[in-house]
């Protein structure tokens, strides 16, 4: 659901969001009011609180509930190669180009809002395929970040039910996964390419992940995150994503997202097939 500028966050929801922000630093105040209402109401039912005002009081006396609320507020719907056309473009156009241009240096990729890690591992697979196709051994590091540390813990396990692999080609399943106890586990050589780190796109004190280790990123993905926030918050996030890009680096967004107008002279759309932009300034 897209954030609707005409909607307003009600007083009780605002009180809950203010508590999250002042006590933990999590800022959801720019999210869709309808989405917030629906997900907070879900936690009201789960905790047996009568309404959002009662839930706010419950939240202040039950610190462990913050993790449960964070689980429903953060976006955790994902799968491998979620947008097939986009990943086809990344695998056949972007990554081969980046591999050729790397000339032996380390390629740096940032998967922002990575949820359970499917996007990051998908990129790792495509990077490996691009390097193999060109008979090159290109070192690559994918930094995958999310606000929700419980999601990151699951991502590190790299274990997925078969439904999460519905978009994965059979050849890739056989080559990069092993079946274990009814689930599919990502092979260690792919897992080793991905590093998971907590990161908040709306934290004004954080510019980008691992700034002392990674100078800039060649490819930044932030898919299906912006749509849950209003225009002001979208601009804050894109500003951070843009700042993390190296010269001529690529930014990838979800199929229903676009960069704010003020970035149109800084980021050039590369194709009409999907939301891929290249830094030009």
Short mmCIF file of N, CA and C in Angstrom, two decimals, residues 46-182:
data_model
loop_
_atom_site.label_atom_id
_atom_site.label_comp_id
_atom_site.label_asym_id
_atom_site.label_seq_id
_atom_site.Cartn_x
_atom_site.Cartn_y
_atom_site.Cartn_z
N UNK A 46 -3.27 -9.41 19.50
CA UNK A 46 -2.34 -10.44 19.99
C UNK A 46 -2.03 -10.28 21.47
N UNK A 47 -2.03 -9.04 21.94
CA UNK A 47 -1.70 -8.79 23.35
C UNK A 47 -2.93 -8.68 24.24
N UNK A 48 -4.12 -8.71 23.63
CA UNK A 48 -5.35 -8.63 24.41
C UNK A 48 -5.66 -7.24 24.93
N UNK A 49 -5.04 -6.22 24.33
CA UNK A 49 -5.34 -4.85 24.73
C UNK A 49 -6.56 -4.35 23.96
N UNK A 50 -7.35 -3.53 24.62
CA UNK A 50 -8.66 -3.16 24.09
C UNK A 50 -8.58 -2.23 22.89
N UNK A 51 -7.59 -1.35 22.88
CA UNK A 51 -7.47 -0.36 21.81
C UNK A 51 -6.03 0.13 21.75
N UNK A 52 -5.77 1.05 20.84
CA UNK A 52 -4.39 1.51 20.65
C UNK A 52 -3.89 2.32 21.85
N UNK A 53 -4.78 3.01 22.52
CA UNK A 53 -4.35 3.75 23.71
C UNK A 53 -3.88 2.78 24.80
N UNK A 54 -4.63 1.71 24.99
CA UNK A 54 -4.24 0.68 25.96
C UNK A 54 -2.96 -0.02 25.52
N UNK A 55 -2.83 -0.22 24.22
CA UNK A 55 -1.63 -0.88 23.70
C UNK A 55 -0.39 -0.03 23.94
N UNK A 56 -0.54 1.28 23.82
CA UNK A 56 0.60 2.18 24.07
C UNK A 56 1.07 2.03 25.52
N UNK A 57 0.13 1.93 26.44
CA UNK A 57 0.48 1.73 27.85
C UNK A 57 1.16 0.37 28.05
N UNK A 58 0.63 -0.63 27.37
CA UNK A 58 1.21 -1.99 27.45
C UNK A 58 2.64 -1.98 26.91
N UNK A 59 2.84 -1.28 25.81
CA UNK A 59 4.16 -1.22 25.18
C UNK A 59 5.19 -0.59 26.10
N UNK A 60 4.78 0.40 26.85
CA UNK A 60 5.71 1.11 27.73
C UNK A 60 6.13 0.27 28.93
N UNK A 61 5.34 -0.74 29.27
CA UNK A 61 5.66 -1.58 30.43
C UNK A 61 6.14 -2.98 30.04
N UNK A 62 6.11 -3.27 28.76
CA UNK A 62 6.55 -4.58 28.26
C UNK A 62 7.57 -4.37 27.14
N UNK A 63 8.82 -4.09 27.48
CA UNK A 63 9.83 -3.76 26.46
C UNK A 63 10.03 -4.85 25.41
N UNK A 64 9.75 -6.10 25.78
CA UNK A 64 9.91 -7.19 24.81
C UNK A 64 8.91 -7.08 23.66
N UNK A 65 7.80 -6.36 23.89
CA UNK A 65 6.77 -6.21 22.86
C UNK A 65 7.27 -5.35 21.71
N UNK A 66 8.28 -4.53 21.95
CA UNK A 66 8.84 -3.70 20.88
C UNK A 66 9.29 -4.58 19.71
N UNK A 67 9.89 -5.72 20.01
CA UNK A 67 10.36 -6.61 18.95
C UNK A 67 9.19 -7.19 18.14
N UNK A 68 8.10 -7.49 18.83
CA UNK A 68 6.92 -8.02 18.14
C UNK A 68 6.31 -6.95 17.24
N UNK A 69 6.24 -5.74 17.75
CA UNK A 69 5.70 -4.63 16.96
C UNK A 69 6.59 -4.36 15.76
N UNK A 70 7.88 -4.39 15.98
CA UNK A 70 8.82 -4.15 14.88
C UNK A 70 8.66 -5.20 13.79
N UNK A 71 8.38 -6.43 14.19
CA UNK A 71 8.17 -7.50 13.20
C UNK A 71 7.00 -7.21 12.28
N UNK A 72 5.92 -6.62 12.81
CA UNK A 72 4.76 -6.36 11.96
C UNK A 72 4.88 -5.04 11.21
N UNK A 73 5.70 -4.12 11.71
CA UNK A 73 5.85 -2.83 11.04
C UNK A 73 6.88 -2.87 9.92
N UNK A 74 7.87 -3.72 10.04
CA UNK A 74 8.87 -3.82 8.98
C UNK A 74 8.38 -4.76 7.89
N UNK A 75 8.82 -4.51 6.67
CA UNK A 75 8.34 -5.25 5.51
C UNK A 75 9.12 -6.56 5.40
N UNK A 76 8.44 -7.66 5.48
CA UNK A 76 9.13 -8.95 5.48
C UNK A 76 8.57 -9.91 4.42
N UNK A 77 7.97 -9.35 3.39
CA UNK A 77 7.45 -10.18 2.30
C UNK A 77 8.49 -10.19 1.18
N UNK A 78 9.06 -11.33 0.92
CA UNK A 78 10.08 -11.40 -0.12
C UNK A 78 10.22 -12.83 -0.61
N UNK A 79 10.96 -12.97 -1.70
CA UNK A 79 11.32 -14.29 -2.22
C UNK A 79 12.53 -14.10 -3.12
N UNK A 80 13.13 -15.18 -3.53
CA UNK A 80 14.26 -15.08 -4.45
C UNK A 80 13.78 -14.59 -5.82
N UNK A 81 14.56 -13.69 -6.42
CA UNK A 81 14.26 -13.16 -7.76
C UNK A 81 12.80 -12.68 -7.82
N UNK A 82 12.44 -11.83 -6.87
CA UNK A 82 11.04 -11.46 -6.66
C UNK A 82 10.39 -10.83 -7.89
N UNK A 83 11.12 -9.96 -8.58
CA UNK A 83 10.62 -9.35 -9.81
C UNK A 83 11.44 -9.94 -10.97
N UNK A 84 10.93 -10.97 -11.64
CA UNK A 84 11.74 -11.70 -12.64
C UNK A 84 12.35 -10.82 -13.73
N UNK A 85 11.58 -9.87 -14.26
CA UNK A 85 12.11 -9.02 -15.32
C UNK A 85 13.26 -8.17 -14.80
N UNK A 86 13.10 -7.62 -13.61
CA UNK A 86 14.16 -6.82 -13.01
C UNK A 86 15.43 -7.64 -12.81
N UNK A 87 15.30 -8.81 -12.23
CA UNK A 87 16.48 -9.62 -11.98
C UNK A 87 17.10 -10.14 -13.27
N UNK A 88 16.29 -10.34 -14.29
CA UNK A 88 16.83 -10.73 -15.59
C UNK A 88 17.69 -9.59 -16.14
N UNK A 89 17.22 -8.36 -15.99
CA UNK A 89 17.98 -7.19 -16.45
C UNK A 89 19.27 -7.05 -15.64
N UNK A 90 19.17 -7.23 -14.33
CA UNK A 90 20.36 -7.13 -13.49
C UNK A 90 21.38 -8.20 -13.89
N UNK A 91 20.91 -9.43 -14.10
CA UNK A 91 21.81 -10.53 -14.40
C UNK A 91 22.42 -10.47 -15.79
N UNK A 92 21.67 -9.93 -16.76
CA UNK A 92 22.14 -9.96 -18.15
C UNK A 92 22.74 -8.64 -18.62
N UNK A 93 22.44 -7.54 -17.92
CA UNK A 93 22.94 -6.23 -18.35
C UNK A 93 23.84 -5.59 -17.29
N UNK A 94 23.30 -5.35 -16.10
CA UNK A 94 24.04 -4.59 -15.10
C UNK A 94 25.28 -5.32 -14.59
N UNK A 95 25.09 -6.53 -14.10
CA UNK A 95 26.22 -7.22 -13.47
C UNK A 95 27.34 -7.56 -14.45
N UNK A 96 27.03 -8.03 -15.68
CA UNK A 96 28.14 -8.24 -16.63
C UNK A 96 28.93 -6.96 -16.87
N UNK A 97 28.22 -5.83 -16.96
CA UNK A 97 28.91 -4.55 -17.15
C UNK A 97 29.79 -4.21 -15.96
N UNK A 98 29.26 -4.39 -14.75
CA UNK A 98 30.03 -4.09 -13.54
C UNK A 98 31.23 -5.02 -13.40
N UNK A 99 31.04 -6.28 -13.73
CA UNK A 99 32.15 -7.24 -13.64
C UNK A 99 33.26 -6.86 -14.61
N UNK A 100 32.89 -6.48 -15.84
CA UNK A 100 33.90 -6.08 -16.83
C UNK A 100 34.66 -4.84 -16.37
N UNK A 101 33.93 -3.89 -15.80
CA UNK A 101 34.54 -2.62 -15.40
C UNK A 101 35.37 -2.73 -14.13
N UNK A 102 35.15 -3.78 -13.36
CA UNK A 102 35.82 -3.89 -12.06
C UNK A 102 37.33 -4.05 -12.21
N UNK A 103 37.74 -4.73 -13.25
CA UNK A 103 39.18 -4.91 -13.53
C UNK A 103 39.93 -5.45 -12.31
N UNK A 104 39.32 -6.41 -11.63
CA UNK A 104 40.01 -7.06 -10.52
C UNK A 104 39.75 -6.47 -9.15
N UNK A 105 39.20 -5.27 -9.08
CA UNK A 105 38.92 -4.69 -7.77
C UNK A 105 37.64 -5.30 -7.19
N UNK A 106 37.41 -5.10 -5.92
CA UNK A 106 36.23 -5.63 -5.26
C UNK A 106 34.98 -4.86 -5.67
N UNK A 107 33.94 -5.58 -6.05
CA UNK A 107 32.64 -4.98 -6.33
C UNK A 107 31.86 -4.87 -5.02
N UNK A 108 31.25 -3.71 -4.81
CA UNK A 108 30.49 -3.48 -3.58
C UNK A 108 29.01 -3.29 -3.91
N UNK A 109 28.17 -4.08 -3.27
CA UNK A 109 26.72 -4.04 -3.48
C UNK A 109 26.04 -3.85 -2.12
N UNK A 110 25.00 -3.02 -2.11
CA UNK A 110 24.22 -2.80 -0.89
C UNK A 110 22.77 -3.19 -1.16
N UNK A 111 22.26 -4.14 -0.40
CA UNK A 111 20.84 -4.51 -0.44
C UNK A 111 20.18 -3.91 0.79
N UNK A 112 19.43 -2.82 0.60
CA UNK A 112 18.83 -2.07 1.71
C UNK A 112 17.40 -2.55 1.95
N UNK A 113 17.05 -2.79 3.20
CA UNK A 113 15.74 -3.35 3.51
C UNK A 113 15.66 -4.78 3.05
N UNK A 114 16.64 -5.58 3.48
CA UNK A 114 16.83 -6.92 2.89
C UNK A 114 15.90 -7.98 3.45
N UNK A 115 15.14 -7.68 4.50
CA UNK A 115 14.22 -8.66 5.11
C UNK A 115 14.98 -9.94 5.47
N UNK A 116 14.59 -11.08 4.88
CA UNK A 116 15.20 -12.36 5.24
C UNK A 116 16.35 -12.76 4.32
N UNK A 117 16.82 -11.82 3.48
CA UNK A 117 18.04 -12.06 2.72
C UNK A 117 17.90 -12.61 1.32
N UNK A 118 16.65 -12.85 0.87
CA UNK A 118 16.48 -13.46 -0.44
C UNK A 118 17.07 -12.60 -1.57
N UNK A 119 16.85 -11.28 -1.49
CA UNK A 119 17.37 -10.39 -2.53
C UNK A 119 18.89 -10.43 -2.57
N UNK A 120 19.52 -10.37 -1.41
CA UNK A 120 20.98 -10.35 -1.35
C UNK A 120 21.57 -11.65 -1.91
N UNK A 121 21.00 -12.78 -1.54
CA UNK A 121 21.50 -14.05 -2.07
C UNK A 121 21.22 -14.18 -3.56
N UNK A 122 20.10 -13.63 -4.03
CA UNK A 122 19.81 -13.64 -5.47
C UNK A 122 20.88 -12.89 -6.24
N UNK A 123 21.28 -11.72 -5.72
CA UNK A 123 22.32 -10.94 -6.37
C UNK A 123 23.65 -11.68 -6.33
N UNK A 124 23.94 -12.35 -5.22
CA UNK A 124 25.18 -13.12 -5.12
C UNK A 124 25.24 -14.21 -6.18
N UNK A 125 24.12 -14.89 -6.39
CA UNK A 125 24.06 -15.94 -7.42
C UNK A 125 24.32 -15.35 -8.80
N UNK A 126 23.66 -14.23 -9.10
CA UNK A 126 23.83 -13.61 -10.41
C UNK A 126 25.25 -13.07 -10.60
N UNK A 127 25.84 -12.55 -9.55
CA UNK A 127 27.23 -12.09 -9.63
C UNK A 127 28.17 -13.25 -9.93
N UNK A 128 27.95 -14.35 -9.25
CA UNK A 128 28.77 -15.53 -9.50
C UNK A 128 28.63 -15.99 -10.95
N UNK A 129 27.39 -15.98 -11.46
CA UNK A 129 27.16 -16.40 -12.84
C UNK A 129 27.81 -15.45 -13.83
N UNK A 130 27.73 -14.14 -13.55
CA UNK A 130 28.33 -13.15 -14.45
C UNK A 130 29.85 -13.31 -14.50
N UNK A 131 30.45 -13.56 -13.36
CA UNK A 131 31.91 -13.74 -13.31
C UNK A 131 32.32 -15.02 -14.02
N UNK A 132 31.56 -16.09 -13.83
CA UNK A 132 31.86 -17.36 -14.50
C UNK A 132 31.75 -17.23 -16.01
N UNK A 133 30.72 -16.50 -16.47
CA UNK A 133 30.51 -16.34 -17.91
C UNK A 133 31.68 -15.61 -18.57
N UNK A 134 32.32 -14.71 -17.82
CA UNK A 134 33.45 -13.96 -18.37
C UNK A 134 34.79 -14.56 -17.96
N UNK A 135 34.72 -15.72 -17.30
CA UNK A 135 35.94 -16.42 -16.85
C UNK A 135 36.83 -15.50 -16.03
N UNK A 136 36.19 -14.78 -15.12
CA UNK A 136 36.89 -13.85 -14.25
C UNK A 136 36.65 -14.23 -12.79
N UNK A 137 37.63 -13.95 -11.98
CA UNK A 137 37.49 -14.16 -10.54
C UNK A 137 37.41 -12.78 -9.89
N UNK A 138 36.19 -12.27 -9.76
CA UNK A 138 35.99 -10.92 -9.26
C UNK A 138 35.57 -10.99 -7.79
N UNK A 139 36.38 -10.42 -6.89
CA UNK A 139 35.94 -10.37 -5.49
C UNK A 139 34.73 -9.45 -5.36
N UNK A 140 33.76 -9.87 -4.60
CA UNK A 140 32.54 -9.07 -4.43
C UNK A 140 32.07 -9.17 -2.99
N UNK A 141 31.56 -8.07 -2.50
CA UNK A 141 30.99 -8.06 -1.15
C UNK A 141 29.61 -7.42 -1.22
N UNK A 142 28.63 -8.16 -0.74
CA UNK A 142 27.26 -7.66 -0.69
C UNK A 142 26.92 -7.38 0.76
N UNK A 143 26.61 -6.12 1.06
CA UNK A 143 26.19 -5.73 2.39
C UNK A 143 24.66 -5.67 2.38
N UNK A 144 24.04 -6.49 3.19
CA UNK A 144 22.58 -6.54 3.26
C UNK A 144 22.14 -5.99 4.61
N UNK A 145 21.26 -5.00 4.59
CA UNK A 145 20.88 -4.33 5.83
C UNK A 145 19.38 -4.33 6.04
N UNK A 146 19.01 -4.27 7.30
CA UNK A 146 17.61 -4.14 7.67
C UNK A 146 17.54 -3.54 9.07
N UNK A 147 16.43 -2.88 9.33
CA UNK A 147 16.19 -2.32 10.66
C UNK A 147 15.93 -3.42 11.68
N UNK A 148 15.30 -4.49 11.24
CA UNK A 148 14.85 -5.56 12.12
C UNK A 148 15.95 -6.61 12.29
N UNK A 149 16.55 -6.65 13.46
CA UNK A 149 17.66 -7.57 13.69
C UNK A 149 17.21 -9.02 13.77
N UNK A 150 15.94 -9.25 14.10
CA UNK A 150 15.46 -10.64 14.09
C UNK A 150 15.37 -11.15 12.66
N UNK A 151 15.02 -10.28 11.72
CA UNK A 151 15.03 -10.67 10.31
C UNK A 151 16.44 -11.00 9.85
N UNK A 152 17.40 -10.20 10.31
CA UNK A 152 18.79 -10.44 9.93
C UNK A 152 19.29 -11.78 10.48
N UNK A 153 18.87 -12.13 11.68
CA UNK A 153 19.27 -13.42 12.25
C UNK A 153 18.77 -14.58 11.38
N UNK A 154 17.54 -14.46 10.88
CA UNK A 154 17.00 -15.50 10.00
C UNK A 154 17.74 -15.51 8.67
N UNK A 155 18.06 -14.32 8.17
CA UNK A 155 18.76 -14.23 6.89
C UNK A 155 20.12 -14.93 6.96
N UNK A 156 20.80 -14.78 8.08
CA UNK A 156 22.12 -15.40 8.23
C UNK A 156 22.04 -16.92 8.20
N UNK A 157 20.91 -17.48 8.60
CA UNK A 157 20.75 -18.93 8.58
C UNK A 157 20.64 -19.46 7.15
N UNK A 158 20.14 -18.62 6.23
CA UNK A 158 20.06 -18.96 4.80
C UNK A 158 19.24 -20.22 4.54
N UNK A 159 18.19 -20.43 5.31
CA UNK A 159 17.30 -21.59 5.16
C UNK A 159 15.92 -21.10 4.75
N UNK A 160 15.36 -21.69 3.69
CA UNK A 160 14.11 -21.20 3.14
C UNK A 160 13.17 -22.33 2.76
N UNK A 161 11.86 -22.11 2.95
CA UNK A 161 10.88 -23.09 2.45
C UNK A 161 10.82 -23.03 0.93
N UNK A 162 10.29 -24.07 0.34
CA UNK A 162 10.27 -24.17 -1.12
C UNK A 162 9.52 -23.01 -1.77
N UNK A 163 8.50 -22.47 -1.09
CA UNK A 163 7.71 -21.38 -1.68
C UNK A 163 8.58 -20.16 -1.99
N UNK A 164 9.63 -19.94 -1.20
CA UNK A 164 10.49 -18.79 -1.43
C UNK A 164 11.36 -18.95 -2.67
N UNK A 165 11.41 -20.15 -3.20
CA UNK A 165 12.24 -20.43 -4.38
C UNK A 165 11.40 -20.57 -5.66
N UNK A 166 10.16 -20.14 -5.62
CA UNK A 166 9.26 -20.36 -6.76
C UNK A 166 9.72 -19.66 -8.03
N UNK A 167 10.53 -18.58 -7.90
CA UNK A 167 11.02 -17.86 -9.07
C UNK A 167 12.44 -18.27 -9.46
N UNK A 168 13.01 -19.24 -8.76
CA UNK A 168 14.39 -19.64 -9.02
C UNK A 168 14.43 -20.72 -10.10
N UNK A 169 15.29 -20.54 -11.09
CA UNK A 169 15.44 -21.54 -12.13
C UNK A 169 15.95 -22.85 -11.54
N UNK A 170 15.49 -23.95 -12.10
CA UNK A 170 15.86 -25.27 -11.58
C UNK A 170 17.38 -25.45 -11.55
N UNK A 171 18.04 -24.96 -12.58
CA UNK A 171 19.50 -25.08 -12.61
C UNK A 171 20.17 -24.39 -11.44
N UNK A 172 19.64 -23.23 -11.06
CA UNK A 172 20.18 -22.50 -9.92
C UNK A 172 19.88 -23.22 -8.61
N UNK A 173 18.69 -23.81 -8.52
CA UNK A 173 18.34 -24.55 -7.30
C UNK A 173 19.34 -25.68 -7.09
N UNK A 174 19.62 -26.42 -8.16
CA UNK A 174 20.54 -27.56 -8.05
C UNK A 174 21.98 -27.11 -7.79
N UNK A 175 22.33 -25.95 -8.31
CA UNK A 175 23.71 -25.50 -8.25
C UNK A 175 24.05 -24.76 -6.96
N UNK A 176 23.06 -24.04 -6.41
CA UNK A 176 23.37 -23.12 -5.31
C UNK A 176 22.60 -23.40 -4.01
N UNK A 177 21.81 -24.46 -3.98
CA UNK A 177 21.06 -24.81 -2.77
C UNK A 177 21.23 -26.30 -2.48
N UNK A 178 21.04 -26.65 -1.23
CA UNK A 178 20.93 -28.07 -0.86
C UNK A 178 19.67 -28.23 -0.02
N UNK A 179 19.00 -29.33 -0.21
CA UNK A 179 17.77 -29.59 0.54
C UNK A 179 18.12 -30.26 1.86
N UNK A 180 17.53 -29.73 2.93
CA UNK A 180 17.81 -30.26 4.26
C UNK A 180 16.58 -30.09 5.15
N UNK A 181 16.07 -31.19 5.66
CA UNK A 181 14.92 -31.17 6.58
C UNK A 181 13.74 -30.40 6.00
N UNK A 182 13.47 -30.61 4.72
CA UNK A 182 12.31 -29.99 4.09
C UNK A 182 12.49 -28.53 3.71
#
